[in-house]
């Protein structure tokens, strides 16, 4: 499975299956594997954290990632409701990299409170209500909500670049077949290359 996201909360994702899914638990469904997180800043070097799947959930794996790669104590709660409404809800607690000692103690206290959250509360209640229920002894400051959207950056031009990098032999092969349809696995868009299009690419290789 791969998910791409930006700081503007624009996401796209794809899951590829190699066999029929069996089992119910995270480990039965996914098997052994790794979580790879690649962060590409607008400026500066790209960096990557790789950790083996940990425990029996995506939640525990992500917590392990933050502990190991970012050294930030993190607690995640993720609940899904795919039976009835096809929805998910989550809560993430994380120590901000300020005032280490106090932050760590506050974090431990907030985890105790957050552990009481139920799937029904997180799925059904407004976020402000959940926060006030959990942390009513604290002063809760709610930042403006950000919209999350599905955005795919694919285009015919990018498919064309891919064909250029695949090389002359591959393009010739497709040309002999009379044309090519390329499908984007993220958004299911389809890009058609006619024999004419392929001939033009072939001539430039
Ligand atoms: Zn796409």
PDB file of C-alpha atoms and ligand atoms in Angstrom:
ATOM      1  CA  UNK A   1       0.000   0.000   0.000  1.00  0.00           C
ATOM      2  CA  UNK A   2       1.219   3.484  -0.762  1.00  0.00           C
ATOM      3  CA  UNK A   3      -0.124   6.852   0.374  1.00  0.00           C
ATOM      4  CA  UNK A   4       1.177  10.222  -0.818  1.00  0.00           C
ATOM      5  CA  UNK A   5       0.242  13.356   1.055  1.00  0.00           C
ATOM      6  CA  UNK A   6       1.185  17.014   1.180  1.00  0.00           C
ATOM      7  CA  UNK A   7       1.234  19.596   3.965  1.00  0.00           C
ATOM      8  CA  UNK A   8      -1.925  21.018   2.326  1.00  0.00           C
ATOM      9  CA  UNK A   9      -3.752  17.781   3.325  1.00  0.00           C
ATOM     10  CA  UNK A  10      -4.027  16.577  -0.275  1.00  0.00           C
ATOM     11  CA  UNK A  11      -3.760  12.815  -0.429  1.00  0.00           C
ATOM     12  CA  UNK A  12      -3.809   9.904  -2.807  1.00  0.00           C
ATOM     13  CA  UNK A  13      -3.319   6.239  -2.062  1.00  0.00           C
ATOM     14  CA  UNK A  14      -3.355   2.799  -3.607  1.00  0.00           C
ATOM     15  CA  UNK A  15      -3.438  -0.775  -2.325  1.00  0.00           C
ATOM     16  CA  UNK A  16      -2.204  -3.668  -4.434  1.00  0.00           C
ATOM     17  CA  UNK A  17      -3.216  -7.206  -3.576  1.00  0.00           C
ATOM     18  CA  UNK A  18      -1.081 -10.174  -4.537  1.00  0.00           C
ATOM     19  CA  UNK A  19      -3.555 -12.777  -3.330  1.00  0.00           C
ATOM     20  CA  UNK A  20      -7.017 -13.154  -1.863  1.00  0.00           C
ATOM     21  CA  UNK A  21      -7.167 -11.575   1.597  1.00  0.00           C
ATOM     22  CA  UNK A  22      -7.651 -14.007   4.432  1.00  0.00           C
ATOM     23  CA  UNK A  23      -7.832 -13.473   8.169  1.00  0.00           C
ATOM     24  CA  UNK A  24      -9.058 -10.563  10.229  1.00  0.00           C
ATOM     25  CA  UNK A  25      -6.176  -9.132  12.204  1.00  0.00           C
ATOM     26  CA  UNK A  26      -3.755  -6.564  10.826  1.00  0.00           C
ATOM     27  CA  UNK A  27      -0.926  -9.117  10.775  1.00  0.00           C
ATOM     28  CA  UNK A  28      -3.027 -11.774   9.050  1.00  0.00           C
ATOM     29  CA  UNK A  29      -4.037  -9.252   6.389  1.00  0.00           C
ATOM     30  CA  UNK A  30      -0.673  -7.603   5.845  1.00  0.00           C
ATOM     31  CA  UNK A  31       1.860 -10.281   6.799  1.00  0.00           C
ATOM     32  CA  UNK A  32       5.388  -9.221   7.582  1.00  0.00           C
ATOM     33  CA  UNK A  33       6.537  -5.979   6.120  1.00  0.00           C
ATOM     34  CA  UNK A  34       7.894  -2.527   6.673  1.00  0.00           C
ATOM     35  CA  UNK A  35       6.548   0.956   7.140  1.00  0.00           C
ATOM     36  CA  UNK A  36       8.521   3.399   5.032  1.00  0.00           C
ATOM     37  CA  UNK A  37       7.979   7.114   5.580  1.00  0.00           C
ATOM     38  CA  UNK A  38       9.618   9.459   3.100  1.00  0.00           C
ATOM     39  CA  UNK A  39       9.532  13.180   3.766  1.00  0.00           C
ATOM     40  CA  UNK A  40      10.389  15.547   0.943  1.00  0.00           C
ATOM     41  CA  UNK A  41      10.757  19.125   2.187  1.00  0.00           C
ATOM     42  CA  UNK A  42      10.254  21.999  -0.230  1.00  0.00           C
ATOM     43  CA  UNK A  43      13.878  22.825   0.415  1.00  0.00           C
ATOM     44  CA  UNK A  44      16.640  20.591   1.661  1.00  0.00           C
ATOM     45  CA  UNK A  45      17.285  16.887   1.610  1.00  0.00           C
ATOM     46  CA  UNK A  46      14.658  14.191   1.384  1.00  0.00           C
ATOM     47  CA  UNK A  47      14.785  11.827   4.355  1.00  0.00           C
ATOM     48  CA  UNK A  48      13.368   8.424   5.031  1.00  0.00           C
ATOM     49  CA  UNK A  49      12.468   6.353   8.086  1.00  0.00           C
ATOM     50  CA  UNK A  50      12.012   2.587   7.792  1.00  0.00           C
ATOM     51  CA  UNK A  51      10.708   0.370  10.568  1.00  0.00           C
ATOM     52  CA  UNK A  52       9.338  -3.181  10.632  1.00  0.00           C
ATOM     53  CA  UNK A  53       5.606  -3.572  11.255  1.00  0.00           C
ATOM     54  CA  UNK A  54       5.210  -3.513  15.025  1.00  0.00           C
ATOM     55  CA  UNK A  55       2.497  -5.083  17.159  1.00  0.00           C
ATOM     56  CA  UNK A  56      -0.821  -5.989  15.595  1.00  0.00           C
ATOM     57  CA  UNK A  57      -2.055  -2.688  14.214  1.00  0.00           C
ATOM     58  CA  UNK A  58      -1.212   0.230  11.993  1.00  0.00           C
ATOM     59  CA  UNK A  59      -1.545   2.345  15.134  1.00  0.00           C
ATOM     60  CA  UNK A  60       1.212   0.536  17.032  1.00  0.00           C
ATOM     61  CA  UNK A  61       3.432   0.616  13.950  1.00  0.00           C
ATOM     62  CA  UNK A  62       2.990   4.381  13.553  1.00  0.00           C
ATOM     63  CA  UNK A  63       3.667   4.906  17.272  1.00  0.00           C
ATOM     64  CA  UNK A  64       6.868   2.890  16.924  1.00  0.00           C
ATOM     65  CA  UNK A  65       7.825   4.967  13.892  1.00  0.00           C
ATOM     66  CA  UNK A  66       7.476   8.246  15.791  1.00  0.00           C
ATOM     67  CA  UNK A  67       9.353   6.851  18.803  1.00  0.00           C
ATOM     68  CA  UNK A  68      12.267   5.556  16.727  1.00  0.00           C
ATOM     69  CA  UNK A  69      12.570   7.930  13.808  1.00  0.00           C
ATOM     70  CA  UNK A  70      11.412  11.217  15.265  1.00  0.00           C
ATOM     71  CA  UNK A  71      12.011  10.457  18.953  1.00  0.00           C
ATOM     72  CA  UNK A  72       8.637  11.957  19.769  1.00  0.00           C
ATOM     73  CA  UNK A  73       6.412  10.109  22.251  1.00  0.00           C
ATOM     74  CA  UNK A  74       3.153   9.586  20.350  1.00  0.00           C
ATOM     75  CA  UNK A  75      -0.155   7.913  21.090  1.00  0.00           C
ATOM     76  CA  UNK A  76      -2.632   7.184  18.325  1.00  0.00           C
ATOM     77  CA  UNK A  77      -6.237   6.064  18.436  1.00  0.00           C
ATOM     78  CA  UNK A  78      -7.777   5.008  15.128  1.00  0.00           C
ATOM     79  CA  UNK A  79     -11.255   3.568  14.795  1.00  0.00           C
ATOM     80  CA  UNK A  80     -13.023   2.465  11.624  1.00  0.00           C
ATOM     81  CA  UNK A  81     -16.624   1.728  10.821  1.00  0.00           C
ATOM     82  CA  UNK A  82     -16.636  -0.030   7.468  1.00  0.00           C
ATOM     83  CA  UNK A  83     -19.668  -2.182   8.248  1.00  0.00           C
ATOM     84  CA  UNK A  84     -22.232   0.603   8.304  1.00  0.00           C
ATOM     85  CA  UNK A  85     -20.933   3.974   7.226  1.00  0.00           C
ATOM     86  CA  UNK A  86     -17.532   3.491   5.631  1.00  0.00           C
ATOM     87  CA  UNK A  87     -15.845   6.033   7.868  1.00  0.00           C
ATOM     88  CA  UNK A  88     -12.876   6.384  10.163  1.00  0.00           C
ATOM     89  CA  UNK A  89     -11.872   8.657  13.017  1.00  0.00           C
ATOM     90  CA  UNK A  90      -8.649   9.169  14.871  1.00  0.00           C
ATOM     91  CA  UNK A  91      -6.958  11.017  17.678  1.00  0.00           C
ATOM     92  CA  UNK A  92      -3.231  11.617  17.858  1.00  0.00           C
ATOM     93  CA  UNK A  93      -1.349  12.823  20.917  1.00  0.00           C
ATOM     94  CA  UNK A  94       2.211  13.932  20.451  1.00  0.00           C
ATOM     95  CA  UNK A  95       4.791  15.734  22.526  1.00  0.00           C
ATOM     96  CA  UNK A  96       5.829  18.968  20.879  1.00  0.00           C
ATOM     97  CA  UNK A  97       9.577  19.409  20.839  1.00  0.00           C
ATOM     98  CA  UNK A  98       9.500  22.123  23.530  1.00  0.00           C
ATOM     99  CA  UNK A  99      10.205  22.058  27.286  1.00  0.00           C
ATOM    100  CA  UNK A 100      11.042  18.359  27.225  1.00  0.00           C
ATOM    101  CA  UNK A 101      10.491  17.377  30.869  1.00  0.00           C
ATOM    102  CA  UNK A 102       7.181  19.137  31.443  1.00  0.00           C
ATOM    103  CA  UNK A 103       5.937  18.046  28.018  1.00  0.00           C
ATOM    104  CA  UNK A 104       6.685  14.403  28.793  1.00  0.00           C
ATOM    105  CA  UNK A 105       4.846  14.512  32.108  1.00  0.00           C
ATOM    106  CA  UNK A 106       1.856  16.283  30.519  1.00  0.00           C
ATOM    107  CA  UNK A 107       1.883  13.698  27.754  1.00  0.00           C
ATOM    108  CA  UNK A 108       1.741  10.823  30.255  1.00  0.00           C
ATOM    109  CA  UNK A 109      -1.232  12.477  32.010  1.00  0.00           C
ATOM    110  CA  UNK A 110      -3.070  13.111  28.724  1.00  0.00           C
ATOM    111  CA  UNK A 111      -2.549   9.504  27.603  1.00  0.00           C
ATOM    112  CA  UNK A 112      -4.306   8.279  30.764  1.00  0.00           C
ATOM    113  CA  UNK A 113      -7.275  10.524  29.953  1.00  0.00           C
ATOM    114  CA  UNK A 114      -7.268   9.669  26.239  1.00  0.00           C
ATOM    115  CA  UNK A 115      -7.217   5.919  26.875  1.00  0.00           C
ATOM    116  CA  UNK A 116     -10.847   6.243  27.984  1.00  0.00           C
ATOM    117  CA  UNK A 117     -11.997   7.254  24.490  1.00  0.00           C
ATOM    118  CA  UNK A 118     -14.356   4.806  22.785  1.00  0.00           C
ATOM    119  CA  UNK A 119     -14.887   4.086  19.099  1.00  0.00           C
ATOM    120  CA  UNK A 120     -18.475   5.374  19.298  1.00  0.00           C
ATOM    121  CA  UNK A 121     -17.377   8.687  20.831  1.00  0.00           C
ATOM    122  CA  UNK A 122     -14.645   9.301  18.303  1.00  0.00           C
ATOM    123  CA  UNK A 123     -16.786   8.262  15.333  1.00  0.00           C
ATOM    124  CA  UNK A 124     -20.013  10.032  16.313  1.00  0.00           C
ATOM    125  CA  UNK A 125     -19.131  13.184  18.241  1.00  0.00           C
ATOM    126  CA  UNK A 126     -17.839  16.511  16.973  1.00  0.00           C
ATOM    127  CA  UNK A 127     -14.087  16.888  17.617  1.00  0.00           C
ATOM    128  CA  UNK A 128     -14.658  19.850  19.993  1.00  0.00           C
ATOM    129  CA  UNK A 129     -17.014  17.737  22.112  1.00  0.00           C
ATOM    130  CA  UNK A 130     -14.501  14.885  22.287  1.00  0.00           C
ATOM    131  CA  UNK A 131     -11.681  17.241  23.296  1.00  0.00           C
ATOM    132  CA  UNK A 132     -13.763  18.938  25.967  1.00  0.00           C
ATOM    133  CA  UNK A 133     -14.929  15.601  27.345  1.00  0.00           C
ATOM    134  CA  UNK A 134     -11.419  14.202  27.558  1.00  0.00           C
ATOM    135  CA  UNK A 135      -9.528  17.272  28.663  1.00  0.00           C
ATOM    136  CA  UNK A 136     -12.106  19.411  30.475  1.00  0.00           C
ATOM    137  CA  UNK A 137      -9.589  20.107  33.248  1.00  0.00           C
ATOM    138  CA  UNK A 138      -7.228  21.669  30.730  1.00  0.00           C
ATOM    139  CA  UNK A 139      -7.774  24.764  28.635  1.00  0.00           C
ATOM    140  CA  UNK A 140      -8.519  23.407  25.180  1.00  0.00           C
ATOM    141  CA  UNK A 141      -7.608  25.520  22.181  1.00  0.00           C
ATOM    142  CA  UNK A 142      -9.078  24.359  18.887  1.00  0.00           C
ATOM    143  CA  UNK A 143      -7.393  25.412  15.681  1.00  0.00           C
ATOM    144  CA  UNK A 144      -9.428  25.916  12.485  1.00  0.00           C
ATOM    145  CA  UNK A 145     -10.215  22.631  10.766  1.00  0.00           C
ATOM    146  CA  UNK A 146      -8.356  21.813   7.582  1.00  0.00           C
ATOM    147  CA  UNK A 147     -10.081  20.130   4.691  1.00  0.00           C
ATOM    148  CA  UNK A 148      -8.642  16.851   3.519  1.00  0.00           C
ATOM    149  CA  UNK A 149      -8.922  16.161  -0.174  1.00  0.00           C
ATOM    150  CA  UNK A 150      -8.079  13.488  -2.688  1.00  0.00           C
ATOM    151  CA  UNK A 151      -5.711  14.920  -5.266  1.00  0.00           C
ATOM    152  CA  UNK A 152      -3.871  12.969  -7.921  1.00  0.00           C
ATOM    153  CA  UNK A 153      -1.074  14.649  -9.816  1.00  0.00           C
ATOM    154  CA  UNK A 154      -1.095  12.292 -12.765  1.00  0.00           C
ATOM    155  CA  UNK A 155      -1.280  13.607 -16.340  1.00  0.00           C
ATOM    156  CA  UNK A 156      -0.791  12.477 -19.899  1.00  0.00           C
ATOM    157  CA  UNK A 157       2.468  14.406 -19.883  1.00  0.00           C
ATOM    158  CA  UNK A 158       3.781  12.356 -16.938  1.00  0.00           C
ATOM    159  CA  UNK A 159       2.771   9.137 -18.710  1.00  0.00           C
ATOM    160  CA  UNK A 160       4.662  10.393 -21.738  1.00  0.00           C
ATOM    161  CA  UNK A 161       7.776  11.022 -19.614  1.00  0.00           C
ATOM    162  CA  UNK A 162       7.448   7.468 -18.303  1.00  0.00           C
ATOM    163  CA  UNK A 163       7.348   6.155 -21.865  1.00  0.00           C
ATOM    164  CA  UNK A 164      10.476   8.150 -22.703  1.00  0.00           C
ATOM    165  CA  UNK A 165      12.285   6.618 -19.738  1.00  0.00           C
ATOM    166  CA  UNK A 166      11.127   3.090 -20.652  1.00  0.00           C
ATOM    167  CA  UNK A 167      12.990   3.457 -23.926  1.00  0.00           C
ATOM    168  CA  UNK A 168      12.704   2.860 -27.623  1.00  0.00           C
ATOM    169  CA  UNK A 169      12.190  -0.922 -27.532  1.00  0.00           C
ATOM    170  CA  UNK A 170       9.179  -0.713 -25.227  1.00  0.00           C
ATOM    171  CA  UNK A 171       7.602   2.091 -27.253  1.00  0.00           C
ATOM    172  CA  UNK A 172       8.190   0.120 -30.482  1.00  0.00           C
ATOM    173  CA  UNK A 173       6.484  -2.883 -28.900  1.00  0.00           C
ATOM    174  CA  UNK A 174       3.394  -0.831 -28.016  1.00  0.00           C
ATOM    175  CA  UNK A 175       3.433   0.825 -31.425  1.00  0.00           C
ATOM    176  CA  UNK A 176       3.288  -2.610 -33.053  1.00  0.00           C
ATOM    177  CA  UNK A 177       0.179  -3.281 -30.949  1.00  0.00           C
ATOM    178  CA  UNK A 178      -1.448  -0.197 -32.470  1.00  0.00           C
ATOM    179  CA  UNK A 179      -1.734   2.018 -29.380  1.00  0.00           C
ATOM    180  CA  UNK A 180      -1.544   2.059 -25.619  1.00  0.00           C
ATOM    181  CA  UNK A 181      -3.850   2.823 -22.707  1.00  0.00           C
ATOM    182  CA  UNK A 182      -2.127   3.736 -19.452  1.00  0.00           C
ATOM    183  CA  UNK A 183      -4.211   3.704 -16.285  1.00  0.00           C
ATOM    184  CA  UNK A 184      -3.375   5.592 -13.099  1.00  0.00           C
ATOM    185  CA  UNK A 185      -3.621   3.191 -10.170  1.00  0.00           C
ATOM    186  CA  UNK A 186      -4.304   6.038  -7.746  1.00  0.00           C
ATOM    187  CA  UNK A 187      -7.311   7.692  -9.412  1.00  0.00           C
ATOM    188  CA  UNK A 188      -8.252   5.262 -12.218  1.00  0.00           C
ATOM    189  CA  UNK A 189      -7.767   7.942 -14.874  1.00  0.00           C
ATOM    190  CA  UNK A 190      -6.926   6.458 -18.251  1.00  0.00           C
ATOM    191  CA  UNK A 191      -4.573   8.011 -20.798  1.00  0.00           C
ATOM    192  CA  UNK A 192      -4.736   6.890 -24.395  1.00  0.00           C
ATOM    193  CA  UNK A 193      -1.735   6.963 -26.701  1.00  0.00           C
ATOM    194  CA  UNK A 194      -2.672   6.405 -30.332  1.00  0.00           C
ATOM    195  CA  UNK A 195      -0.279   4.851 -32.830  1.00  0.00           C
ATOM    196  CA  UNK A 196       0.402   8.413 -33.978  1.00  0.00           C
ATOM    197  CA  UNK A 197       1.309   9.568 -30.445  1.00  0.00           C
ATOM    198  CA  UNK A 198       3.601   6.572 -30.003  1.00  0.00           C
ATOM    199  CA  UNK A 199       5.230   7.156 -33.381  1.00  0.00           C
ATOM    200  CA  UNK A 200       6.072  10.739 -32.360  1.00  0.00           C
ATOM    201  CA  UNK A 201       7.642   9.529 -29.097  1.00  0.00           C
ATOM    202  CA  UNK A 202       9.465   6.733 -30.904  1.00  0.00           C
ATOM    203  CA  UNK A 203      10.950   9.209 -33.390  1.00  0.00           C
ATOM    204  CA  UNK A 204      12.404  11.273 -30.537  1.00  0.00           C
ATOM    205  CA  UNK A 205      14.086   8.340 -28.815  1.00  0.00           C
TER     206      UNK A 205
HETATM  207 ZN1  LIG B   1      -4.103   9.689 -11.138  1.00  0.00          ZN
END
